[in-house]
C-alpha positions as a printed NumPy array, in Angstrom:
array([[ 57.305, 342.685, 198.779],
       [ 53.688, 343.996, 200.285],
       [ 52.1  , 341.258, 202.442],
       [ 49.118, 341.559, 200.091],
       [ 51.386, 340.915, 196.81 ],
       [ 53.447, 337.826, 198.482],
       [ 49.348, 336.17 , 198.924],
       [ 48.298, 336.812, 195.181],
       [ 47.076, 333.994, 193.237],
       [ 48.992, 333.928, 190.12 ],
       [ 47.46 , 331.887, 186.924],
       [ 47.595, 331.205, 183.206],
       [ 45.508, 332.912, 181.025],
       [ 43.393, 330.232, 178.278],
       [ 44.823, 331.728, 174.729],
       [ 44.233, 330.467, 171.41 ],
       [ 46.922, 328.437, 169.995],
       [ 48.784, 330.025, 167.574],
       [ 50.87 , 327.241, 166.099],
       [ 51.318, 323.3  , 167.104],
       [ 54.836, 321.783, 167.115],
       [ 54.972, 318.622, 165.729],
       [ 57.912, 316.493, 166.097],
       [ 59.831, 313.984, 164.94 ],
       [ 58.322, 310.86 , 166.836],
       [ 55.061, 311.917, 165.576],
       [ 55.085, 312.791, 162.074],
       [ 57.215, 309.448, 161.525],
       [ 55.138, 307.177, 163.878],
       [ 54.066, 304.25 , 162.56 ],
       [ 50.689, 303.585, 160.331],
       [ 49.714, 307.132, 160.382],
       [ 49.243, 309.275, 157.067],
       [ 50.078, 312.609, 156.488],
       [ 46.742, 313.468, 156.397],
       [ 46.496, 312.389, 160.25 ],
       [ 49.04 , 314.543, 161.071],
       [ 47.328, 317.379, 158.825],
       [ 44.018, 317.051, 160.871],
       [ 46.057, 316.431, 164.253],
       [ 47.316, 320.338, 163.835],
       [ 43.256, 321.29 , 163.218],
       [ 42.85 , 319.865, 166.239],
       [ 45.57 , 320.812, 168.359],
       [ 45.257, 324.928, 167.151],
       [ 41.29 , 324.573, 168.288],
       [ 40.856, 326.876, 171.295],
       [ 41.281, 324.906, 174.155],
       [ 37.888, 325.653, 175.686],
       [ 36.077, 324.584, 172.045],
       [ 33.993, 322.354, 171.918],
       [ 33.   , 320.641, 168.002],
       [ 31.232, 318.093, 166.866],
       [ 32.889, 315.517, 163.748],
       [ 30.57 , 317.297, 161.63 ],
       [ 31.877, 320.736, 162.896],
       [ 35.23 , 319.339, 162.055],
       [ 34.616, 318.163, 158.744],
       [ 32.396, 321.623, 157.459],
       [ 35.843, 323.468, 158.705],
       [ 38.091, 321.564, 157.165],
       [ 35.922, 321.702, 153.598],
       [ 35.755, 325.417, 154.739],
       [ 39.75 , 325.594, 154.609],
       [ 39.389, 323.901, 151.161],
       [ 40.184, 320.183, 152.216],
       [ 39.259, 317.255, 150.251],
       [ 37.394, 314.984, 153.742],
       [ 34.205, 313.394, 154.409],
       [ 32.532, 311.954, 157.5  ],
       [ 33.753, 308.83 , 156.489],
       [ 37.149, 309.418, 155.803],
       [ 37.518, 311.577, 159.215],
       [ 35.988, 308.573, 161.313],
       [ 39.061, 306.647, 159.694],
       [ 41.648, 309.204, 160.26 ],
       [ 40.162, 309.505, 163.521],
       [ 40.61 , 305.707, 164.61 ],
       [ 44.528, 305.652, 163.579],
       [ 44.917, 308.788, 166.061],
       [ 43.338, 307.157, 168.054],
       [ 45.591, 304.084, 168.053],
       [ 48.71 , 306.147, 167.834],
       [ 47.394, 307.751, 171.529],
       [ 46.733, 311.122, 170.127],
       [ 43.211, 311.133, 170.596],
       [ 41.353, 309.811, 174.08 ],
       [ 38.089, 308.529, 173.441],
       [ 35.621, 307.937, 176.353],
       [ 31.807, 307.923, 176.529],
       [ 30.452, 310.678, 178.561],
       [ 27.005, 311.201, 179.806],
       [ 24.968, 314.158, 178.291],
       [ 22.548, 315.414, 180.713],
       [ 21.164, 317.166, 178.145],
       [ 20.563, 314.499, 175.6  ],
       [ 19.987, 311.732, 178.878],
       [ 21.978, 309.737, 176.743],
       [ 25.574, 309.223, 177.205],
       [ 28.181, 310.245, 174.218],
       [ 31.735, 309.582, 172.751],
       [ 34.243, 312.439, 174.056],
       [ 37.186, 312.957, 171.895],
       [ 40.771, 314.531, 173.255],
       [ 42.866, 315.856, 171.555],
       [ 46.804, 314.761, 172.497],
       [ 50.178, 316.215, 171.216],
       [ 52.477, 313.78 , 173.407],
       [ 51.096, 310.365, 173.258],
       [ 52.686, 310.551, 176.9  ],
       [ 50.072, 312.776, 178.522],
       [ 47.208, 310.764, 177.747],
       [ 46.189, 308.683, 180.555],
       [ 44.127, 306.066, 178.851],
       [ 46.887, 305.27 , 176.344],
       [ 50.413, 305.273, 178.895],
       [ 47.516, 303.195, 180.958],
       [ 47.045, 300.591, 178.339],
       [ 50.876, 300.553, 177.547],
       [ 51.8  , 299.582, 181.782],
       [ 49.04 , 297.147, 181.309],
       [ 50.348, 295.781, 178.122],
       [ 54.189, 295.631, 179.093],
       [ 53.114, 294.096, 182.521],
       [ 50.749, 291.414, 180.966],
       [ 53.503, 290.34 , 178.865],
       [ 56.479, 290.48 , 181.299],
       [ 53.879, 288.33 , 183.692],
       [ 54.201, 285.714, 181.147],
       [ 57.603, 285.335, 180.127],
       [ 58.546, 284.952, 183.54 ],
       [ 56.206, 282.557, 184.124],
       [ 57.996, 280.938, 181.246],
       [ 61.514, 281.53 , 182.074],
       [ 61.288, 280.851, 185.686],
       [ 62.18 , 282.68 , 188.606],
       [ 64.778, 285.461, 187.91 ],
       [ 67.916, 285.967, 190.388],
       [ 67.25 , 288.702, 192.294],
       [ 64.999, 290.8  , 194.133],
       [ 61.176, 291.821, 192.784],
       [ 61.968, 295.329, 193.097],
       [ 65.044, 295.155, 190.858],
       [ 62.286, 293.498, 187.824],
       [ 59.873, 296.696, 188.846],
       [ 62.504, 298.947, 187.709],
       [ 63.689, 297.671, 184.228],
       [ 59.488, 298.59 , 183.543],
       [ 59.109, 301.004, 180.891],
       [ 57.002, 304.462, 182.411],
       [ 55.126, 306.025, 180.346],
       [ 56.805, 308.741, 177.761],
       [ 59.961, 306.951, 177.645],
       [ 61.151, 304.014, 174.877],
       [ 59.305, 300.502, 174.966],
       [ 62.029, 298.632, 173.264],
       [ 60.728, 295.106, 174.101],
       [ 62.677, 293.471, 177.234],
       [ 62.269, 289.654, 175.988],
       [ 61.254, 287.753, 172.503],
       [ 59.769, 289.008, 170.066],
       [ 57.926, 286.034, 169.076],
       [ 54.754, 285.884, 166.593],
       [ 52.863, 284.147, 169.743],
       [ 54.058, 287.05 , 172.459],
       [ 53.621, 289.694, 170.003],
       [ 49.821, 289.117, 169.65 ],
       [ 49.441, 289.014, 173.424],
       [ 51.047, 292.03 , 174.293],
       [ 48.106, 294.3  , 173.348],
       [ 49.729, 297.599, 172.132],
       [ 47.538, 300.664, 170.313],
       [ 49.513, 300.479, 167.888],
       [ 53.479, 298.912, 167.422],
       [ 55.635, 298.063, 170.339],
       [ 56.754, 301.986, 171.18 ],
       [ 55.911, 303.685, 173.959],
       [ 54.171, 307.16 , 173.794],
       [ 56.001, 310.141, 172.668],
       [ 58.803, 308.42 , 171.077],
       [ 59.864, 306.959, 168.153],
       [ 57.986, 304.26 , 166.43 ],
       [ 60.436, 302.923, 164.485],
       [ 62.345, 300.308, 166.376],
       [ 64.369, 297.667, 165.128],
       [ 63.041, 294.307, 165.958],
       [ 64.756, 292.762, 168.763],
       [ 67.034, 290.087, 168.323],
       [ 68.136, 291.24 , 164.563],
       [ 71.638, 291.066, 164.582],
       [ 73.574, 294.737, 164.211],
       [ 75.473, 295.294, 160.569],
       [ 78.884, 293.962, 160.51 ],
       [ 81.869, 296.884, 160.46 ],
       [ 82.464, 298.728, 156.947],
       [ 85.991, 296.83 , 156.074],
       [ 88.981, 299.21 , 155.688],
       [ 89.872, 300.761, 152.018],
       [ 92.579, 298.866, 150.767],
       [ 96.242, 300.86 , 150.882],
       [ 99.59 , 299.978, 149.712],
       [101.138, 296.843, 151.573],
       [104.253, 299.112, 151.721],
       [102.851, 301.485, 154.153],
       [103.419, 301.173, 157.325],
       [100.45 , 302.48 , 158.664],
       [ 98.052, 301.742, 156.085],
       [ 95.069, 303.031, 158.033],
       [ 96.529, 305.572, 159.374],
       [ 97.617, 307.823, 156.201],
       [ 93.968, 306.461, 154.252],
       [ 92.77 , 308.905, 157.291],
       [ 95.552, 311.21 , 156.588],
       [ 94.51 , 311.755, 153.165],
       [ 90.81 , 312.38 , 152.971],
       [ 89.596, 315.791, 151.838],
       [ 87.534, 315.952, 154.874],
       [ 90.221, 316.632, 157.36 ],
       [ 92.156, 319.012, 155.658],
       [ 92.378, 322.578, 156.579],
       [ 90.198, 324.554, 154.02 ],
       [ 92.271, 327.768, 152.877],
       [ 90.435, 330.721, 152.537],
       [ 88.714, 330.739, 148.875],
       [ 90.385, 334.318, 147.725],
       [ 93.975, 336.792, 149.425],
       [ 93.664, 338.773, 151.741],
       [ 94.787, 341.294, 149.445],
       [ 91.847, 340.813, 146.413],
       [ 89.363, 340.999, 149.22 ],
       [ 90.782, 344.264, 150.532],
       [ 90.799, 345.241, 146.676],
       [ 87.313, 343.976, 146.732],
       [ 85.842, 346.524, 149.455],
       [ 88.368, 349.275, 148.787],
       [ 86.478, 349.358, 144.89 ],
       [ 82.878, 349.3  , 146.523],
       [ 83.764, 352.139, 149.649],
       [ 85.123, 354.222, 146.274],
       [ 82.654, 354.008, 143.558],
       [ 81.345, 357.592, 141.774],
       [ 77.825, 357.53 , 141.751],
       [ 77.403, 355.898, 145.758],
       [ 79.877, 354.401, 148.347],
       [ 79.033, 351.407, 150.134],
       [ 79.904, 351.225, 153.731],
       [ 82.707, 349.572, 155.403],
       [ 80.36 , 346.901, 157.048],
       [ 78.252, 346.419, 153.873],
       [ 81.9  , 346.256, 152.014],
       [ 83.274, 344.057, 153.91 ],
       [ 80.234, 341.652, 153.734],
       [ 79.847, 341.814, 149.563],
       [ 83.191, 341.539, 148.576],
       [ 83.794, 337.881, 148.564],
       [ 80.701, 337.691, 146.468],
       [ 81.545, 340.599, 144.093],
       [ 85.187, 338.598, 143.535],
       [ 82.833, 335.437, 142.823],
       [ 80.621, 337.181, 140.45 ],
       [ 83.488, 338.263, 138.681],
       [ 85.504, 334.893, 138.624],
       [ 82.619, 333.06 , 137.157],
       [ 81.513, 336.272, 134.747],
       [ 85.185, 335.996, 133.121],
       [ 85.962, 340.033, 135.046],
       [ 89.696, 340.567, 135.205],
       [ 91.187, 341.254, 138.813],
       [ 90.592, 344.512, 140.364],
       [ 94.628, 344.852, 140.43 ],
       [ 94.715, 344.344, 137.06 ],
       [ 91.506, 347.387, 136.173],
       [ 92.718, 350.412, 134.714],
       [ 90.573, 353.2  , 135.624],
       [ 88.422, 352.604, 132.313],
       [ 87.771, 348.756, 133.332],
       [ 86.782, 350.06 , 136.935],
       [ 84.426, 352.98 , 135.7  ],
       [ 82.711, 350.081, 133.863],
       [ 82.452, 347.373, 136.717],
       [ 80.635, 350.017, 138.631],
       [ 77.842, 350.723, 135.846],
       [ 77.522, 347.204, 135.483],
       [ 76.685, 346.929, 139.436],
       [ 74.353, 349.935, 139.56 ],
       [ 72.763, 349.533, 136.358],
       [ 68.998, 348.638, 137.964],
       [ 68.588, 351.022, 140.921],
       [ 65.414, 352.85 , 139.65 ],
       [ 63.34 , 352.946, 142.553],
       [ 65.248, 351.343, 144.807],
       [ 65.386, 352.746, 148.579],
       [ 68.133, 351.1  , 150.185],
       [ 70.748, 350.583, 148.212],
       [ 72.352, 348.527, 151.288],
       [ 69.66 , 345.669, 151.339],
       [ 70.   , 346.24 , 147.282],
       [ 73.812, 345.68 , 146.714],
       [ 73.674, 342.299, 147.446],
       [ 71.641, 341.443, 144.39 ],
       [ 73.124, 343.447, 141.769],
       [ 76.75 , 342.656, 142.358],
       [ 75.084, 338.689, 141.718],
       [ 73.371, 340.303, 138.606],
       [ 76.741, 341.584, 137.215],
       [ 76.618, 340.704, 133.467],
       [ 79.49 , 338.62 , 131.563],
       [ 82.978, 340.337, 130.9  ],
       [ 83.007, 342.46 , 127.413],
       [ 86.296, 344.19 , 126.673],
       [ 85.231, 347.365, 126.147],
       [ 85.065, 349.455, 122.298],
       [ 88.037, 351.238, 121.389],
       [ 87.189, 354.811, 121.529],
       [ 85.865, 355.996, 117.687],
       [ 88.459, 358.355, 115.804],
       [ 87.328, 361.924, 115.519],
       [ 85.65 , 363.252, 112.23 ],
       [ 87.653, 364.921, 109.79 ],
       [ 87.767, 368.588, 110.059],
       [ 86.084, 370.167, 107.283],
       [ 87.643, 373.033, 105.063],
       [ 88.222, 376.615, 107.067],
       [ 85.717, 378.713, 106.197],
       [ 87.636, 381.211, 105.36 ],
       [ 89.159, 379.579, 102.499],
       [ 85.952, 378.961, 101.096],
       [ 84.787, 382.726, 101.015],
       [ 88.375, 383.09 ,  98.85 ],
       [ 87.27 , 379.867,  96.793],
       [ 83.433, 381.064,  95.976],
       [ 84.728, 384.985,  95.259],
       [ 87.623, 383.813,  92.631],
       [ 85.324, 380.982,  90.865],
       [ 83.566, 382.01 ,  87.903],
       [ 80.998, 379.347,  88.022],
       [ 79.396, 379.514,  91.449],
       [ 77.714, 382.63 ,  92.831],
       [ 78.872, 383.731,  96.6  ],
       [ 76.842, 381.062,  98.286],
       [ 78.709, 377.904,  96.525],
       [ 76.084, 377.074,  94.282],
       [ 76.357, 376.349,  90.672],
       [ 75.223, 378.631,  88.152],
       [ 73.591, 377.422,  84.671],
       [ 70.852, 378.951,  83.442],
       [ 68.424, 375.428,  83.619],
       [ 65.971, 376.749,  86.222],
       [ 64.288, 373.543,  86.165],
       [ 67.317, 371.354,  87.214],
       [ 68.309, 371.021,  91.021],
       [ 70.848, 373.073,  92.768],
       [ 74.273, 371.528,  92.999],
       [ 76.917, 373.052,  94.698],
       [ 80.421, 373.758,  92.793],
       [ 83.627, 372.267,  93.255],
       [ 85.287, 375.251,  92.115],
       [ 87.082, 373.129,  89.159],
       [ 90.971, 374.416,  88.602],
       [ 90.924, 376.734,  91.297],
       [ 92.751, 376.122,  94.894],
       [ 93.521, 378.305,  97.665],
       [ 96.317, 379.965,  96.995],
       [ 95.342, 381.13 ,  93.328],
       [ 91.854, 382.384,  94.445],
       [ 94.738, 384.49 ,  96.932],
       [ 96.712, 385.185,  93.873],
       [ 93.629, 386.399,  92.442],
       [ 92.433, 388.599,  95.584],
       [ 95.899, 390.543,  95.241]])
């Protein structure tokens, strides 16, 4: 490392925030409404160097389609200030030569010096009052100071939560620290009793142990499908005629295929003949038109498998007609028709009719020909 580089100065660049992370304690802050969280997110997404008046912010939120008025925004800002997400202080404006209110948004109230300072002062005041009522406590004074809660930590009250004392605490929202959960249990409330054990047959030597051993959640669950069936399904997907899946794709899709086949009533692959395998392949690959990546589409095609229907039996072949050579013999031996097989009559207005060669068989026609 050169001396010039070693003496270089590094600093963080100012970038506009692209996201605002809301933690569970912030989302569950007691006293805040859903719209308050939305406004807080909007403030946290502003540029760190940007400044906007209340009217400007209302106009910006209206442009986003929000239902927001000046009075509504003022109430929201009041609740956010009480929760420690907004710092409010008076600043002298040299341009207007008048003081004005300045607000600064904080995601974590523990970083708001005004909020944490109010919390520490209130806690100190209540602690002093309780100490006077209880009298001096054994131990050095430093031990009592260590019990105080620092900014950003849990503010679970260490004193009885009586009505008079609670009113004197002066916390901005409730007896909760900045940035921590605002749903504490009330001091002095008893914890619920443990759930009684389930009744068991008195003949059991150890009923509690027997009950715990019989819980389904503690049993070892076996595989959904036998290994042979999974391997057969993967092998089928790799040996289809129209398209063959790769080894990894087939292993991932095999359990899905077996699950869908079972739900749709298809027989096992081990019991299928070639005709059923071709039918299964045709049903899986029935909607491949326009697909760019068959590997990505295969899970969806497998899930879209139709209900099994037994293949219809093959239609019997049509009966073969008479031999053309026999027809020629019949027509030549029959006096009622011409060489094309049409009946010869004197009625020119009647439609043409095919001759049935009455009284003439192939054998008699051969005899006449001889």
